[in-house]
Tab-separated table of C-alpha atoms in Angstrom:
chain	number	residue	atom	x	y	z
A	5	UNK	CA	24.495	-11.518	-22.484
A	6	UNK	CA	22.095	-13.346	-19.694
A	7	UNK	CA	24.127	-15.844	-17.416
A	8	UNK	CA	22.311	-19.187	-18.813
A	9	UNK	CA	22.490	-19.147	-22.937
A	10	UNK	CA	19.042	-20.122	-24.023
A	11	UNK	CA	18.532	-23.451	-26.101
A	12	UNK	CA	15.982	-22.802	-28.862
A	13	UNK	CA	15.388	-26.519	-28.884
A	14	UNK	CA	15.096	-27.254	-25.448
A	15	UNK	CA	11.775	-29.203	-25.078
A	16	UNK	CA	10.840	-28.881	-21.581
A	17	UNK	CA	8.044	-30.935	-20.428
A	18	UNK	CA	7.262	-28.636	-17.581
A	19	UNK	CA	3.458	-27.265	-17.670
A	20	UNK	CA	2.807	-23.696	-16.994
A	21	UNK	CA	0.941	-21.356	-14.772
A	22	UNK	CA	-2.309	-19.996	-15.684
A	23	UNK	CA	-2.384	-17.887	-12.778
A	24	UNK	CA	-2.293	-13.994	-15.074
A	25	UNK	CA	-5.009	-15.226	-17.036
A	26	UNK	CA	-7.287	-15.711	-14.290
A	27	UNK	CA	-9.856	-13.484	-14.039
A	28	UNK	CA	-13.411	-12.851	-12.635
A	29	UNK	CA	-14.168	-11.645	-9.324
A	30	UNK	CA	-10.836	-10.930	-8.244
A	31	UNK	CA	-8.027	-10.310	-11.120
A	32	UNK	CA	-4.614	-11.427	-9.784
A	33	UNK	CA	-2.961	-9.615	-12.103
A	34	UNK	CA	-3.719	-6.051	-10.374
A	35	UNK	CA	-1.756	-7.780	-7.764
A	36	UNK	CA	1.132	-9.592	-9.504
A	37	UNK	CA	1.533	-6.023	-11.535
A	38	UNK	CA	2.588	-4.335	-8.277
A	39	UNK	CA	6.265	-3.260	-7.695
A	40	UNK	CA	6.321	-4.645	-4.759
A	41	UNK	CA	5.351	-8.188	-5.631
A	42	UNK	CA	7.695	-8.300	-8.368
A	43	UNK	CA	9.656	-11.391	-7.854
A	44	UNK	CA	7.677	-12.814	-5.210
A	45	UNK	CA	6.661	-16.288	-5.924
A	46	UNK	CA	2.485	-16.457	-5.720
A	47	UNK	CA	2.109	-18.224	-2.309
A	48	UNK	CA	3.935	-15.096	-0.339
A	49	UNK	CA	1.510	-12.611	-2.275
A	50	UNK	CA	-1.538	-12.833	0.307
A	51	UNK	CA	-4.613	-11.871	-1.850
A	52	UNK	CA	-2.928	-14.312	-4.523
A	53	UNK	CA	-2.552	-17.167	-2.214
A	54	UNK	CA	-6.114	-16.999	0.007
A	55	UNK	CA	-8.035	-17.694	-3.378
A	56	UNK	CA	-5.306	-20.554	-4.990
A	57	UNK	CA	-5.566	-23.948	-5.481
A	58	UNK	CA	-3.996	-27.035	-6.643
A	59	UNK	CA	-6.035	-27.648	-10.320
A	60	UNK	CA	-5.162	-23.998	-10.865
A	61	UNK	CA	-1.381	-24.329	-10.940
A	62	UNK	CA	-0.413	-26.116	-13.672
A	63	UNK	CA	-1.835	-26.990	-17.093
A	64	UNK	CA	-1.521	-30.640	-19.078
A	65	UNK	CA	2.887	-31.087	-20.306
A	66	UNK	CA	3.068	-28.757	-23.250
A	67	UNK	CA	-0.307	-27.278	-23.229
A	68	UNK	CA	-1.568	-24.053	-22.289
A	69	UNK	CA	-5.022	-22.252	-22.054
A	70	UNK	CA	-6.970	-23.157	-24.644
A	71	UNK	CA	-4.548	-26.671	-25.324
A	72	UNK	CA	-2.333	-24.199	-27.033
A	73	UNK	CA	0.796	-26.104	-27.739
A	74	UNK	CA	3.772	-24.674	-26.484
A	75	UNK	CA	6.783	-26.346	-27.693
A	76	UNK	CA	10.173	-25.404	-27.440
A	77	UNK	CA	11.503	-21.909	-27.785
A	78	UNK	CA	12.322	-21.782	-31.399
A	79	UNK	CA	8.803	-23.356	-32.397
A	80	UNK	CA	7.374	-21.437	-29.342
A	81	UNK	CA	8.926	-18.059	-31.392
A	82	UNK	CA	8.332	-18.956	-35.111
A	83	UNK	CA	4.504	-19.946	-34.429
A	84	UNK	CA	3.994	-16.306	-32.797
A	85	UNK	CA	5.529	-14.330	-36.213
A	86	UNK	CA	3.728	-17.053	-37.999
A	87	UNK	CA	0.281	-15.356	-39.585
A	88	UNK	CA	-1.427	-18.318	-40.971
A	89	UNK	CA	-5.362	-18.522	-39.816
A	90	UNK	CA	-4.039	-21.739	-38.355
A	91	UNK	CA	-2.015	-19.912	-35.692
A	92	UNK	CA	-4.598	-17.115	-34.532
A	93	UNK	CA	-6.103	-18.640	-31.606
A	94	UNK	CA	-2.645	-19.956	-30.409
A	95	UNK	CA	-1.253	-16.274	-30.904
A	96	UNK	CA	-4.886	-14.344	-29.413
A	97	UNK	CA	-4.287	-17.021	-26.377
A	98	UNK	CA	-0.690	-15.869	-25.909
A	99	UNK	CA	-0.809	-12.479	-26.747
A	100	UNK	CA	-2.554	-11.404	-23.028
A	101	UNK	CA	0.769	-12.931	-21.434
A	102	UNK	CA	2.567	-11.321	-23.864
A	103	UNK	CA	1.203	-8.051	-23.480
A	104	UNK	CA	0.934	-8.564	-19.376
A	105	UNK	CA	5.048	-9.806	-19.354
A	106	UNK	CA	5.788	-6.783	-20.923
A	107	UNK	CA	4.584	-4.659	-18.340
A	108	UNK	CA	7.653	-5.210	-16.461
A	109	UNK	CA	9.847	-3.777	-19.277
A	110	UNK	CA	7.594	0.007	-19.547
A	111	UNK	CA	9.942	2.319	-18.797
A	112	UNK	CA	8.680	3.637	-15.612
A	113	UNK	CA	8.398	-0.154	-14.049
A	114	UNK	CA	11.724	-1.186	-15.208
A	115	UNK	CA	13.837	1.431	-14.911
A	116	UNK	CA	12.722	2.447	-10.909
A	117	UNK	CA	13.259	-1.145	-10.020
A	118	UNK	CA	16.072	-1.816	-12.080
A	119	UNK	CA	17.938	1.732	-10.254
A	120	UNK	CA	16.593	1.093	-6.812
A	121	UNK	CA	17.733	-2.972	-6.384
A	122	UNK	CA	21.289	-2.175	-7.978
A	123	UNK	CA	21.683	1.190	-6.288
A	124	UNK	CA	21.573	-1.224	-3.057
A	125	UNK	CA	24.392	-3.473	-4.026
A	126	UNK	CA	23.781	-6.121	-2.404
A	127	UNK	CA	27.474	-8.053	-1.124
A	128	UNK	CA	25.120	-11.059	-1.775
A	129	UNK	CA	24.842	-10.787	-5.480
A	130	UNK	CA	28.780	-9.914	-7.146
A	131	UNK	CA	27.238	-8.477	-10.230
A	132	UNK	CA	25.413	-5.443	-8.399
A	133	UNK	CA	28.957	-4.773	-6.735
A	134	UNK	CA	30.377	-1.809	-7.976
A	135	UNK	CA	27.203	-0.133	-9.684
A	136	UNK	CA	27.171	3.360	-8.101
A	137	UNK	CA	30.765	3.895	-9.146
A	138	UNK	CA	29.736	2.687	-13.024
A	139	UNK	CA	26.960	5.031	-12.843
A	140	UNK	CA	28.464	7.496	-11.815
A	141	UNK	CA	31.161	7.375	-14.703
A	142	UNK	CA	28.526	7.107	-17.092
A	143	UNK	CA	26.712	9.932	-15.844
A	144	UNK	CA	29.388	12.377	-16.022
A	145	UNK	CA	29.867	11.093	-19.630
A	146	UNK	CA	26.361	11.775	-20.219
A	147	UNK	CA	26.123	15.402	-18.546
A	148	UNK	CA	29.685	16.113	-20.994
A	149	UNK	CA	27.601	15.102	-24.566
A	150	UNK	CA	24.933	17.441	-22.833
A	151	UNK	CA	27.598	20.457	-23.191
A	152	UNK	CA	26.250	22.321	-19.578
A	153	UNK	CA	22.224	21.549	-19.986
A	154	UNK	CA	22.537	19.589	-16.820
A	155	UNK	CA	23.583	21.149	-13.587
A	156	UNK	CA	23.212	18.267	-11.349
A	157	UNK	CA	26.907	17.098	-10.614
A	158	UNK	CA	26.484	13.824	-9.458
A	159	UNK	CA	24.628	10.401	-10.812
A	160	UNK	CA	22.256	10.304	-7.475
A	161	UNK	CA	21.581	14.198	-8.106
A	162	UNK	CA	20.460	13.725	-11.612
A	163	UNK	CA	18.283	11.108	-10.738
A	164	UNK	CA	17.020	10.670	-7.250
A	165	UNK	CA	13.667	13.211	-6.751
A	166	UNK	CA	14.272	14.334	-3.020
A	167	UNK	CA	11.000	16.013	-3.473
A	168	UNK	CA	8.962	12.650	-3.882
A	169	UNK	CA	10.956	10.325	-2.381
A	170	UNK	CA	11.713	8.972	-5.804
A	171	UNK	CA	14.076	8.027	-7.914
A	172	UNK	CA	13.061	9.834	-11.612
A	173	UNK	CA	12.308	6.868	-13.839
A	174	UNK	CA	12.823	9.104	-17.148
A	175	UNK	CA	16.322	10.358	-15.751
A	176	UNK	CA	17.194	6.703	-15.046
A	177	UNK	CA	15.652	5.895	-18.717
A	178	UNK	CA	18.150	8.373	-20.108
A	179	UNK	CA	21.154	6.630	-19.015
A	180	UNK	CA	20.235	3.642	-19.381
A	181	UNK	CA	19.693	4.697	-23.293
A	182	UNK	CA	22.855	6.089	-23.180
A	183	UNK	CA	24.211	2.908	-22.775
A	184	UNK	CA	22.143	1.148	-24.914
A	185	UNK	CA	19.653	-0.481	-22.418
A	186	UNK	CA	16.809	1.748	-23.360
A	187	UNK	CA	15.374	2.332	-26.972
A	188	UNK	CA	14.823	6.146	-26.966
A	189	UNK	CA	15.925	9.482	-24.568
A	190	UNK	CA	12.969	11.271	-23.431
A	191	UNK	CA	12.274	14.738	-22.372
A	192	UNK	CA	12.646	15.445	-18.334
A	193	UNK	CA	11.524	18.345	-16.423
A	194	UNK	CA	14.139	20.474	-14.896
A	195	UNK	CA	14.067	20.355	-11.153
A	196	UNK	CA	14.457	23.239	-8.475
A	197	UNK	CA	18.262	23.532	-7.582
A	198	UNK	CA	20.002	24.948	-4.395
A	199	UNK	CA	20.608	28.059	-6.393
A	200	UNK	CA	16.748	28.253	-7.496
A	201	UNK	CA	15.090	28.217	-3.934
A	202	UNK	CA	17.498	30.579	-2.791
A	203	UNK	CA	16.928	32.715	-5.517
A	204	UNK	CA	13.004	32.193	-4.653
A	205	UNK	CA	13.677	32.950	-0.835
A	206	UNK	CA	15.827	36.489	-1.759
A	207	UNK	CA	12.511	37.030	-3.975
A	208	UNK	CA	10.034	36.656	-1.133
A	209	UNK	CA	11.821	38.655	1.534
A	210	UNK	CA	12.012	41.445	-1.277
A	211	UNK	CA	10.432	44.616	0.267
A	212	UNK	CA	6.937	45.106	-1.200
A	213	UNK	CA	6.252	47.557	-3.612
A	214	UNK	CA	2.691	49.472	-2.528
A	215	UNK	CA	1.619	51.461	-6.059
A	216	UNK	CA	-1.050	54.346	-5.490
A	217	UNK	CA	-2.072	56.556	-8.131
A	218	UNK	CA	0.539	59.699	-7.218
A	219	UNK	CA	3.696	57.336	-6.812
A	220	UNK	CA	5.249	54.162	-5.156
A	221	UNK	CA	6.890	53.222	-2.348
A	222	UNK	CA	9.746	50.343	-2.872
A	223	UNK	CA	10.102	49.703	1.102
A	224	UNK	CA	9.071	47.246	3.879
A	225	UNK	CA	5.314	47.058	4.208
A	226	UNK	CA	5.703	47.298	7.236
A	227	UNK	CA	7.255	50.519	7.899
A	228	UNK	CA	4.645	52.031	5.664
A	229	UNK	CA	2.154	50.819	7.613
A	230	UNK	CA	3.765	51.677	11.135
A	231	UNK	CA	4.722	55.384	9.941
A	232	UNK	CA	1.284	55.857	8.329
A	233	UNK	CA	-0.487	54.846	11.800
A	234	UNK	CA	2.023	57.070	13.830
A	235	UNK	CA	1.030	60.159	11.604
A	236	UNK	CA	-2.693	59.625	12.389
A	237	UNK	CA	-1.717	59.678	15.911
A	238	UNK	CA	-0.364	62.896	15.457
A	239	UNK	CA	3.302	61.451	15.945
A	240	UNK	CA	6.201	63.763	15.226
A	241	UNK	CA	9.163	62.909	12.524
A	242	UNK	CA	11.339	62.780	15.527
A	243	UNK	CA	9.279	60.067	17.943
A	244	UNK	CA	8.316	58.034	14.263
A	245	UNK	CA	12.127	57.705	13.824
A	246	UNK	CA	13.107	56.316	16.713
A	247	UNK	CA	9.841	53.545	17.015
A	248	UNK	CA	10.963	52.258	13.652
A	249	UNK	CA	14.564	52.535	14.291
A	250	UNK	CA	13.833	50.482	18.096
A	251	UNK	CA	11.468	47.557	16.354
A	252	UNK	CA	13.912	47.401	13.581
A	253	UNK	CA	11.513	48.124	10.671
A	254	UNK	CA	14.164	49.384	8.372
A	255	UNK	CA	17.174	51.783	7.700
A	256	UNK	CA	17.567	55.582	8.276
A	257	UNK	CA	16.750	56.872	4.853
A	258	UNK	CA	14.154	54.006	4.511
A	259	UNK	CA	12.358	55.151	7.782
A	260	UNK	CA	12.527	58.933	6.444
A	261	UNK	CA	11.417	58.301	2.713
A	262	UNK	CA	8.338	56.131	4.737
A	263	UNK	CA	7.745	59.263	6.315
A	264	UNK	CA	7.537	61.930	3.001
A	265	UNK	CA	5.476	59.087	0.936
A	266	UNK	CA	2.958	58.658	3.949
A	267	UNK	CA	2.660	62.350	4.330
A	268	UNK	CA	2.397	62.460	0.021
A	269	UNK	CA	-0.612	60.398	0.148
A	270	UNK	CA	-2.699	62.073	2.649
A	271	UNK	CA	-1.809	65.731	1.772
């Protein structure tokens, strides 16, 4: 429940801004869309406040574009489900604010600012106190229903991206809907774990495996390579050995089997 109860038949007199429905040259609404002017008022937005003016701000008590009547909330609310021909302009008229307010409740908008403001708990604001430590238990209650899918072991693992910076709005979407914030789960891409790049690193230090059409060699490339150049030099076993062996290029039977395969290919 929001602090302040709403009062469907609260008849404010206050007029209203008609600053999203401006349009033309310049659309303010590319710039009130942005994250980062999210609950900035419209004079600290810079490309919003150069181009402003006084008849702009408000509209006539009760009216809106078009004199659309706006009432209070409960006439406000029944007039929008209302589908009488009476109604349509007053619902076409509202229905780009509508559609524009809702913007801020898609889940990739919402759910990255919603995680990155309360992830900050600010000691200014007692309700974000405590938030990490909530999420946290709800995340491990999450990860448990998931019975081992998930191998991140912490909330800020599962969904902070490391790789972009980011935190992972359909991660954060997730437990939110586990909680009931969100309408439906979604599908999220598994992400490369500690395990995974080391896994990839073992891969790409894995000696090379040179095929030619009598057999293979599974051995450094580069010991093929330095043995095969000795040989044309007319290098003996003896002096080959002990160049690999001094520049490290691999083990004793490694070094020797270099030798037999590079002596295979040429015979």
């Amino acid at each position: 429940q929001v602090p302040i109860i709403p009062y469907l038949n609260d008849w404010c007199l206050g007029g209203f801004s008609t600053f999203w429905h401006a349009s033309g040259g310049f659309s303010m609404w590319n710039e009130f869309k942005k994250s980062e002017n999210f609950g900035r008022s419209f004079q600290k937005i810079k490309k919003v406040a150069s181009i402003t003016s006084p008849s702009m701000g408000r509209t006539n008590h009760w009216k809106f574009v078009n004199n659309a009547i706006c009432g209070s909330p409960r006439v406000f609310a029944n007039r929008l489900a209302n589908p009488n021909a009476t109604w349509k302009l007053w619902r076409t008229t509202w229905a780009l604010y509508l559609q524009r307010f809702a913007h801020f409740f898609t889940r990739d908008f919402f759910c990255s600012k919603a995680v990155s403001v309360l992830m900050q708990e600010n000691t200014d604001n007692p309700y974000m106190l405590g938030f990490r430590e909530s999420l946290e238990v709800i995340f491990q209650q999450y990860r448990q229903s998931k019975r081992g899918s998930i191998p991140e072991k912490t909330s800020l693992e599962y969904i902070f991206d490391a790789d972009k910076g980011l935190y992972d709005a359909d991660r954060v979407n997730n437990l939110f809907w586990f909680i009931g914030i969100t309408r439906e789960e979604v599908a999220t891409k598994p992400r490369k774990t500690t395990t995974d790049e080391g896994e990839e690193k073992k891969a790409e230090e894995k000696p090379k495996t040179i095929l030619t059409n009598k057999q293979e060699f599974k051995g450094p490339t580069a010991l093929l390579t330095k043995v095969q150049a000795m040989l044309k030099e007319g290098k003996n076993q003896m002096e080959i050995f002990k160049v690999c062996r001094t520049e490290k290029l691999g083990g004793n039977k490694e070094i020797f089997d270099a030798i037999r395969f590079a002596r295979s290919i040429t015979a």
